[in-house]
Coordinates of C-alpha atoms and ligand atoms in Angstrom, one line a residue:
M1 CA 0.2 0.0 0.0
T2 CA 1.4 3.4 -0.8
T3 CA 0.9 6.3 1.4
S4 CA 0.1 9.6 0.5
K5 CA 2.4 12.5 0.9
H6 CA 2.2 16.3 1.0
R7 CA 4.7 19.1 1.5
A8 CA 5.1 21.2 4.6
A9 CA 7.3 23.9 6.3
V10 CA 8.6 21.8 9.3
L11 CA 10.3 23.3 12.3
D12 CA 12.9 20.9 13.8
G13 CA 13.6 22.7 17.1
F14 CA 12.9 25.9 18.7
N15 CA 15.1 28.8 17.2
R16 CA 15.7 27.2 14.1
P17 CA 14.9 27.9 10.1
L18 CA 11.6 25.9 8.7
R19 CA 12.8 23.1 6.6
M20 CA 10.4 22.1 3.6
T21 CA 10.1 18.4 3.2
E22 CA 7.2 15.9 2.4
V23 CA 5.4 14.5 5.2
A24 CA 2.5 12.0 5.1
T25 CA -0.7 12.8 4.9
P26 CA -3.1 11.6 7.6
A27 CA -6.6 10.5 7.7
P28 CA -9.1 13.0 10.0
G29 CA -10.2 11.7 13.3
P30 CA -13.9 11.3 13.9
C31 CA -14.3 14.5 14.6
E32 CA -11.9 16.3 12.1
V33 CA -11.3 17.4 8.7
R34 CA -8.7 17.3 6.3
V35 CA -8.3 20.4 4.2
R36 CA -6.4 21.0 0.9
V37 CA -4.8 24.3 1.9
R38 CA -5.2 27.5 -0.8
A39 CA -4.2 30.3 1.4
I40 CA -2.3 30.7 4.9
A41 CA -2.3 34.1 6.8
L42 CA 0.6 34.9 9.3
N43 CA 0.3 36.4 12.7
P44 CA 3.0 37.5 15.3
F45 CA 2.6 34.3 17.3
D46 CA 3.9 32.2 14.4
R47 CA 7.4 33.9 14.8
I48 CA 7.1 34.1 18.4
V49 CA 6.8 30.3 18.8
Q50 CA 9.7 29.8 16.2
T51 CA 12.0 32.0 18.1
L52 CA 10.8 32.0 21.5
G53 CA 8.7 28.8 21.7
G54 CA 11.2 27.4 24.4
L55 CA 9.4 30.6 26.8
V56 CA 6.0 30.8 25.6
T57 CA 5.1 27.6 24.4
P58 CA 7.0 25.0 26.0
W59 CA 5.1 22.2 25.1
V60 CA 5.6 21.9 21.1
A61 CA 6.2 18.6 20.1
F62 CA 8.9 18.5 17.1
P63 CA 9.2 18.1 14.3
A64 CA 6.3 21.0 14.7
V65 CA 4.2 22.4 11.7
L66 CA 3.5 26.3 12.7
G67 CA 0.7 28.4 11.6
S68 CA -3.1 29.0 12.7
D69 CA -5.1 30.5 9.6
V70 CA -6.0 28.5 6.6
A71 CA -8.3 28.6 3.8
G72 CA -8.9 25.8 1.7
E73 CA -11.2 22.7 0.3
V74 CA -12.1 19.9 2.3
V75 CA -10.9 16.9 0.9
A76 CA -11.8 14.4 3.9
V77 CA -14.0 14.4 7.2
G78 CA -14.2 12.1 10.0
D79 CA -17.2 9.8 10.6
Q80 CA -18.8 12.3 13.2
C81 CA -18.7 15.2 11.5
R82 CA -22.1 16.7 10.9
R83 CA -21.9 20.2 9.7
I84 CA -18.9 19.9 7.3
Q85 CA -18.5 17.8 4.2
V86 CA -16.3 16.8 1.5
G87 CA -16.1 19.8 -1.2
D88 CA -16.9 22.5 1.2
R89 CA -15.1 25.9 1.1
V90 CA -14.0 26.6 4.4
L91 CA -11.6 28.8 7.1
G92 CA -10.4 27.4 9.9
L93 CA -8.1 27.5 12.8
A94 CA -4.9 25.5 12.8
L95 CA -3.8 24.0 16.3
G96 CA -0.6 22.5 15.6
A97 CA 1.7 24.4 17.8
D98 CA -1.2 25.1 20.2
R99 CA -1.6 23.1 23.4
A100 CA -5.0 21.9 22.3
G101 CA -3.8 20.4 19.0
N102 CA 0.2 20.3 19.1
R103 CA 0.8 17.7 16.8
A104 CA 2.6 18.5 13.2
A105 CA -0.8 17.3 11.1
E106 CA -2.6 20.2 12.8
G107 CA -0.3 23.0 11.5
A108 CA -1.3 25.6 8.7
F109 CA 2.2 25.8 7.1
Q110 CA 1.4 22.5 4.8
E111 CA -0.5 21.7 1.6
Q112 CA -2.7 19.6 3.7
V113 CA -4.0 20.5 7.2
I114 CA -6.0 18.4 9.9
L115 CA -8.9 20.9 11.4
R116 CA -11.3 20.3 13.9
E117 CA -15.0 20.3 12.5
T118 CA -15.7 22.6 15.5
C119 CA -12.7 25.2 14.4
C120 CA -14.3 25.7 10.7
C121 CA -16.3 28.2 9.3
R122 CA -18.3 27.0 5.6
L123 CA -17.7 29.9 3.2
P124 CA -20.2 31.7 0.7
A125 CA -20.0 31.2 -2.8
E126 CA -18.5 35.0 -3.2
V127 CA -15.9 34.9 -0.8
T128 CA -12.2 34.0 -1.8
L129 CA -10.2 31.7 0.2
T130 CA -7.4 34.0 -0.2
Q131 CA -9.9 36.9 1.6
A132 CA -11.0 34.1 4.4
A133 CA -7.4 33.2 5.4
V134 CA -7.3 36.5 7.5
L135 CA -10.0 35.4 9.6
P136 CA -9.6 32.6 12.1
L137 CA -6.9 33.3 14.8
A138 CA -8.4 37.1 14.5
L139 CA -11.9 35.4 15.4
A140 CA -10.9 33.3 17.9
T141 CA -8.8 35.7 19.8
A142 CA -11.5 38.5 19.8
A143 CA -14.5 35.7 20.6
S144 CA -12.4 34.2 23.7
G145 CA -11.5 38.0 25.1
L146 CA -14.9 39.8 24.7
F147 CA -16.9 36.4 25.9
L148 CA -15.4 33.8 27.9
R149 CA -16.2 34.1 31.4
N150 CA -12.8 34.5 32.6
Q151 CA -12.2 37.2 30.5
L152 CA -14.7 40.1 29.6
G153 CA -17.5 37.6 29.9
L154 CA -20.0 39.9 27.8
D155 CA -22.9 38.3 26.2
P156 CA -22.0 36.9 22.7
N157 CA -25.1 37.7 21.1
P158 CA -29.2 36.4 21.4
A159 CA -28.2 33.7 19.1
S160 CA -25.9 32.1 21.3
A161 CA -28.3 31.8 24.1
H162 CA -28.4 28.0 23.8
V163 CA -24.7 27.2 24.7
G164 CA -25.7 29.0 28.3
Y165 CA -24.0 32.7 28.2
P166 CA -26.2 34.9 30.8
T167 CA -27.7 37.7 29.2
A168 CA -26.0 41.0 30.6
P169 CA -27.0 44.5 30.4
K170 CA -25.6 46.2 27.1
G171 CA -23.4 49.1 27.1
S172 CA -20.2 50.5 25.3
V173 CA -16.9 48.1 25.0
V174 CA -13.6 49.8 24.1
V175 CA -11.5 47.9 21.5
W176 CA -8.3 49.7 21.8
G177 CA -6.5 48.8 18.6
G178 CA -9.1 48.5 16.4
A179 CA -6.8 48.5 13.3
T180 CA -5.0 45.1 14.2
S181 CA -7.0 42.0 12.6
V182 CA -8.2 41.1 16.0
G183 CA -9.7 44.6 16.7
S184 CA -10.9 44.9 13.7
V185 CA -12.9 41.9 14.5
A186 CA -13.7 42.4 18.0
I187 CA -15.3 45.7 16.7
Q188 CA -17.6 43.5 14.5
L189 CA -18.1 40.9 17.3
A190 CA -19.0 43.4 19.9
R191 CA -21.4 45.5 17.3
A192 CA -23.4 42.0 16.5
A193 CA -23.9 41.3 20.3
G194 CA -25.5 44.5 21.0
Y195 CA -22.8 46.5 22.5
R196 CA -21.8 50.4 21.2
V197 CA -18.2 50.1 20.6
L198 CA -15.5 52.9 21.0
S199 CA -11.8 52.1 19.6
T200 CA -8.5 53.3 18.8
A201 CA -6.1 53.6 15.5
S202 CA -4.3 55.6 13.5
P203 CA -6.3 58.4 11.7
H204 CA -5.8 57.1 8.2
N205 CA -8.1 53.7 9.4
H206 CA -10.6 55.6 11.3
A207 CA -13.1 55.5 8.5
L208 CA -12.5 51.7 8.0
L209 CA -13.4 51.2 11.7
V210 CA -16.5 53.3 11.4
G211 CA -17.2 51.3 8.5
L212 CA -17.2 48.4 10.7
G213 CA -19.9 49.8 13.3
A214 CA -17.0 51.9 15.8
A215 CA -19.0 54.7 17.2
A216 CA -16.2 56.7 17.8
V217 CA -12.5 56.3 17.0
E218 CA -9.6 57.7 18.5
D219 CA -5.9 57.8 17.8
Y220 CA -3.8 56.0 20.2
R221 CA -0.8 58.1 19.8
E222 CA -2.9 61.1 20.8
P223 CA -2.3 62.2 24.5
R224 CA -5.7 62.9 25.1
A225 CA -7.2 59.7 23.4
V226 CA -8.0 58.2 27.1
A227 CA -10.2 61.3 27.8
R228 CA -11.7 61.7 24.7
L229 CA -13.0 57.9 24.9
L230 CA -14.4 58.8 28.2
E231 CA -16.5 61.3 27.1
A232 CA -17.8 59.1 24.3
A233 CA -18.7 56.7 26.6
A234 CA -20.2 59.3 29.0
G235 CA -23.9 58.1 29.8
T236 CA -23.1 54.2 29.2
T237 CA -21.8 51.4 31.2
I238 CA -18.4 50.5 29.9
A239 CA -19.0 47.2 29.8
G240 CA -15.3 45.8 29.1
V241 CA -12.3 47.1 27.7
L242 CA -10.1 45.0 25.0
A243 CA -6.5 46.0 25.1
I244 CA -4.9 45.1 21.5
G245 CA -1.3 46.1 20.5
V246 CA 2.1 46.3 22.3
G247 CA 2.0 48.6 25.3
S248 CA -1.9 49.0 24.8
G249 CA -2.3 47.7 28.5
R250 CA -0.8 51.2 30.2
A251 CA -3.5 53.2 28.6
C252 CA -6.4 51.1 28.8
L253 CA -5.6 50.4 32.6
Q254 CA -5.7 54.8 32.7
L255 CA -9.1 54.2 31.1
A256 CA -10.7 51.9 33.2
A257 CA -9.5 53.7 36.1
G258 CA -11.6 56.9 35.2
R259 CA -14.7 54.5 35.9
N260 CA -16.2 53.4 38.7
P261 CA -17.1 50.3 39.1
R262 CA -13.9 49.4 37.1
P263 CA -14.5 47.5 33.8
K264 CA -12.3 44.9 33.4
V265 CA -9.1 45.2 31.0
A266 CA -8.5 42.2 28.7
M267 CA -5.1 42.0 27.3
A268 CA -3.9 40.4 23.8
S269 CA -0.5 42.3 24.0
M270 CA 2.6 42.0 26.0
P271 CA 4.2 45.5 26.8
C272 CA 6.6 45.2 24.6
P273 CA 7.5 43.4 21.4
L274 CA 8.5 39.5 21.1
D275 CA 8.1 38.9 17.2
S276 CA 11.8 40.8 16.5
A277 CA 14.0 38.0 18.1
P278 CA 16.4 37.1 15.6
I279 CA 16.5 33.2 14.3
G280 CA 20.0 32.0 15.6
P281 CA 22.2 33.6 18.4
Q282 CA 19.6 35.6 20.7
I283 CA 22.2 36.1 23.7
G284 CA 22.1 40.2 22.9
W285 CA 18.4 40.4 22.0
R286 CA 17.6 38.2 25.5
L287 CA 19.9 40.6 27.3
A288 CA 18.3 43.7 25.9
T289 CA 14.4 42.3 25.8
L290 CA 13.6 40.2 28.7
P291 CA 14.3 42.4 31.4
R292 CA 12.4 44.9 29.5
L293 CA 9.4 42.6 29.4
A294 CA 9.7 40.8 32.9
G295 CA 9.7 45.1 34.2
G296 CA 6.9 45.7 32.2
M297 CA 4.7 43.3 33.2
A298 CA 5.5 43.7 36.8
I299 CA 4.9 47.2 36.9
Q300 CA 1.4 46.6 34.8
A301 CA 0.5 44.2 37.2
L302 CA 1.6 46.6 39.9
R303 CA -0.5 49.5 38.3
A304 CA -3.5 47.4 38.1
G305 CA -3.7 46.7 41.8
I306 CA -2.9 50.5 42.7
L307 CA -5.9 51.6 40.4
R308 CA -8.0 48.8 41.6
V309 CA -8.4 47.6 37.6
P310 CA -9.6 43.8 37.1
T311 CA -7.4 42.5 34.3
S312 CA -6.7 39.4 32.4
A313 CA -4.8 37.6 30.1
I314 CA -6.0 36.5 26.8
W315 CA -4.9 33.3 25.1
G316 CA -6.5 33.6 21.5
T317 CA -7.5 29.8 21.1
A318 CA -9.1 29.6 24.8
L319 CA -12.7 29.1 23.1
V320 CA -11.8 25.6 21.1
D321 CA -12.6 23.5 24.0
D322 CA -15.6 25.7 25.2
P323 CA -18.7 25.4 23.6
L324 CA -18.1 29.2 22.3
G325 CA -15.6 27.6 19.9
A326 CA -18.4 25.8 18.0
A327 CA -21.0 29.1 18.5
T328 CA -18.4 31.2 17.0
F329 CA -17.0 29.4 14.2
G330 CA -19.8 27.4 12.9
T331 CA -23.2 29.3 14.3
F332 CA -22.0 32.8 14.3
A333 CA -19.3 33.3 11.5
E334 CA -21.4 31.0 8.7
A335 CA -24.4 33.1 8.9
A336 CA -22.6 36.6 9.9
L337 CA -20.9 36.1 6.6
R338 CA -23.7 35.8 4.6
D339 CA -25.8 38.3 6.0
G340 CA -23.3 40.6 6.3
R341 CA -22.6 41.1 10.2
L342 CA -18.9 40.2 9.5
Q343 CA -16.8 41.4 7.1
L344 CA -13.3 40.1 6.0
V345 CA -10.6 42.5 7.4
P346 CA -8.0 43.4 7.3
E347 CA -7.3 43.5 3.5
P348 CA -5.2 40.5 2.4
L349 CA -1.4 41.7 1.6
I350 CA -0.4 38.8 -0.9
A351 CA 3.4 37.5 0.2
G352 CA 3.8 34.7 -1.8
S353 CA 2.8 31.8 -4.0
R354 CA 4.6 29.0 -2.3
L355 CA 5.7 27.0 1.1
E356 CA 9.2 28.4 0.6
D357 CA 7.8 32.2 0.5
I358 CA 6.6 31.9 4.4
P359 CA 10.1 32.7 5.7
E360 CA 10.2 36.3 4.1
A361 CA 6.5 36.5 4.3
M362 CA 6.9 36.6 8.3
E363 CA 9.3 39.3 7.9
T364 CA 7.3 41.3 6.0
L365 CA 4.6 41.2 9.0
R366 CA 7.7 41.9 11.2
R367 CA 8.6 45.2 9.9
G368 CA 4.8 46.0 10.5
V369 CA 1.8 46.2 8.5
S370 CA -1.4 48.7 8.8
A371 CA -4.4 47.1 8.6
R372 CA -3.4 44.5 6.4
K373 CA -3.0 40.7 6.6
V374 CA -0.2 39.0 5.6
V375 CA -1.2 35.9 3.3
V376 CA 0.6 33.4 1.1
Q377 CA -1.5 31.7 -1.5
L378 CA -0.8 28.2 -2.5
G379 CA -2.2 27.3 -5.9
Ligands
NAP1 N1 -3.1 36.6 23.2 C1 -3.2 36.0 22.2 O1 -3.8 35.0 22.2 C2 -3.0 36.7 20.6 C3 -3.6 36.3 19.2 C4 -3.6 36.8 18.3 C5 -2.8 38.5 18.5 N2 -2.4 38.8 19.7 C6 -1.7 40.0 19.7 O2 -2.7 40.9 19.4 C7 -2.1 42.0 18.8 C8 -2.4 42.3 17.1 O3 -2.2 41.1 16.7 P1 -2.8 41.3 15.1 O4 -2.2 40.0 14.4 O5 -4.2 41.4 15.0 O6 -2.0 42.7 14.8 P2 -1.6 43.3 13.4 O7 -3.0 43.3 12.6 O8 -0.6 43.1 12.5 O9 -1.8 44.8 13.6 C9 -1.0 46.2 12.8 C10 -1.9 46.9 13.7 O10 -1.5 47.4 14.8 C11 -2.0 48.6 14.9 N3 -1.3 49.0 16.2 C12 -0.1 48.9 16.6 N4 0.5 49.3 17.9 C13 -0.6 49.8 18.4 C14 -0.9 50.2 19.7 N5 0.1 50.6 20.5 N6 -2.4 50.4 19.9 C15 -3.1 50.3 19.1 N7 -3.2 49.8 17.9 C16 -1.5 49.4 17.7 C17 -1.5 49.4 14.2 O11 -2.8 50.0 13.8 P3 -2.6 51.5 12.8 O12 -2.4 51.0 11.7 O13 -4.3 52.2 13.2 O14 -1.9 52.5 13.7 C18 -1.7 48.4 12.8 O15 -2.6 48.6 11.9 C19 -0.3 41.8 18.7 O16 0.2 42.3 19.8 C20 -0.4 40.2 18.8 O17 0.4 39.5 19.3 C21 -2.5 38.0 20.8

């Protein structure tokens, strides 16, 4: 019997380059699907795992395949799958380097990937696979931060009452960093759930965020941004604050401290950037960055305590083992992509057409993007 194979970008150990090779193509488990990957989007997390995984994802089993965001066609389904069928076009959250999956077959950087059915969303015919790839990790992180009980614990929307979430009085939600991919999805999720959204971005992205449903947008570099958002929230309860973007925690703590009772701040980002670690010797980088990171986290925790602001740190895939995961990717996203409540943003920035292009595409992301998602298209 011949075993079928496909190509993958494999990581043999932390702080090593990606290696292109052939790997065996596995059959999906009972509740899994196998997808022919047509588009892969990149996230800061990919590079952080590659270079600093020993610190942040020490569980990763090698050889590993990284990558969280894929879109493609379903080529095989497990015998307990009920929603997804062979031939469906889907986007999906890949869990290869995540504690929940942690096996090479589930990483996005390959031609065929195993995904959980609950982490897939079928696509309307008019949506391209390249557009669709921008969504999965941003959707998971935004939904986890807004709706999980140990994060902001907001009420997702009337349609998800069946998963047992309480109905809460609606108010304003602050999404700091609305032009990030996580932020631009969070604005839409909070709006769809019935909250009024206040956000921040560079001025050239304000119209984009208003188009996604933000009621007010301020420039996060402006010293008066916090005061102006508090003015914009006057007369409403601030139900929660989502802090996205390196260094956003400081401003969001200040904002939350401007209200009584204090709204909770759920933080997606670190106080200093971690995606600039070099592949190779890191002694100088570590000596310069890790004390700054540890100091920044300690100061942030101290400040939250002094200001009496409740906080939490978001792990973007935390929803996958919660009913919220299936409710978000299946129930909500499938309907919302069809009826226009969910737009596929940010716009893809095509950075290659082969697995070999992924390392350079990761560099493009590291150099910085503004309201764009770096995507590698596979033929
Ligand atoms: N905790 C988790 O599980 C998890 C999961 C995914 C992402 N993240 C983190 O979430 C952040 C966003 O990730 P992403 O992939 O969505 O990023 P991204 O789309 O690449 O972010 C680019 C955008 O960041 C905005 N930005 C940069 N610094 C900012 C700041 N201090 N305040 C507000 N906005 C700022 C810029 O907005 P303008 O162009 O308008 O200036 C730019 O458009 C990153 O820090 C990432 O590491 C965390």
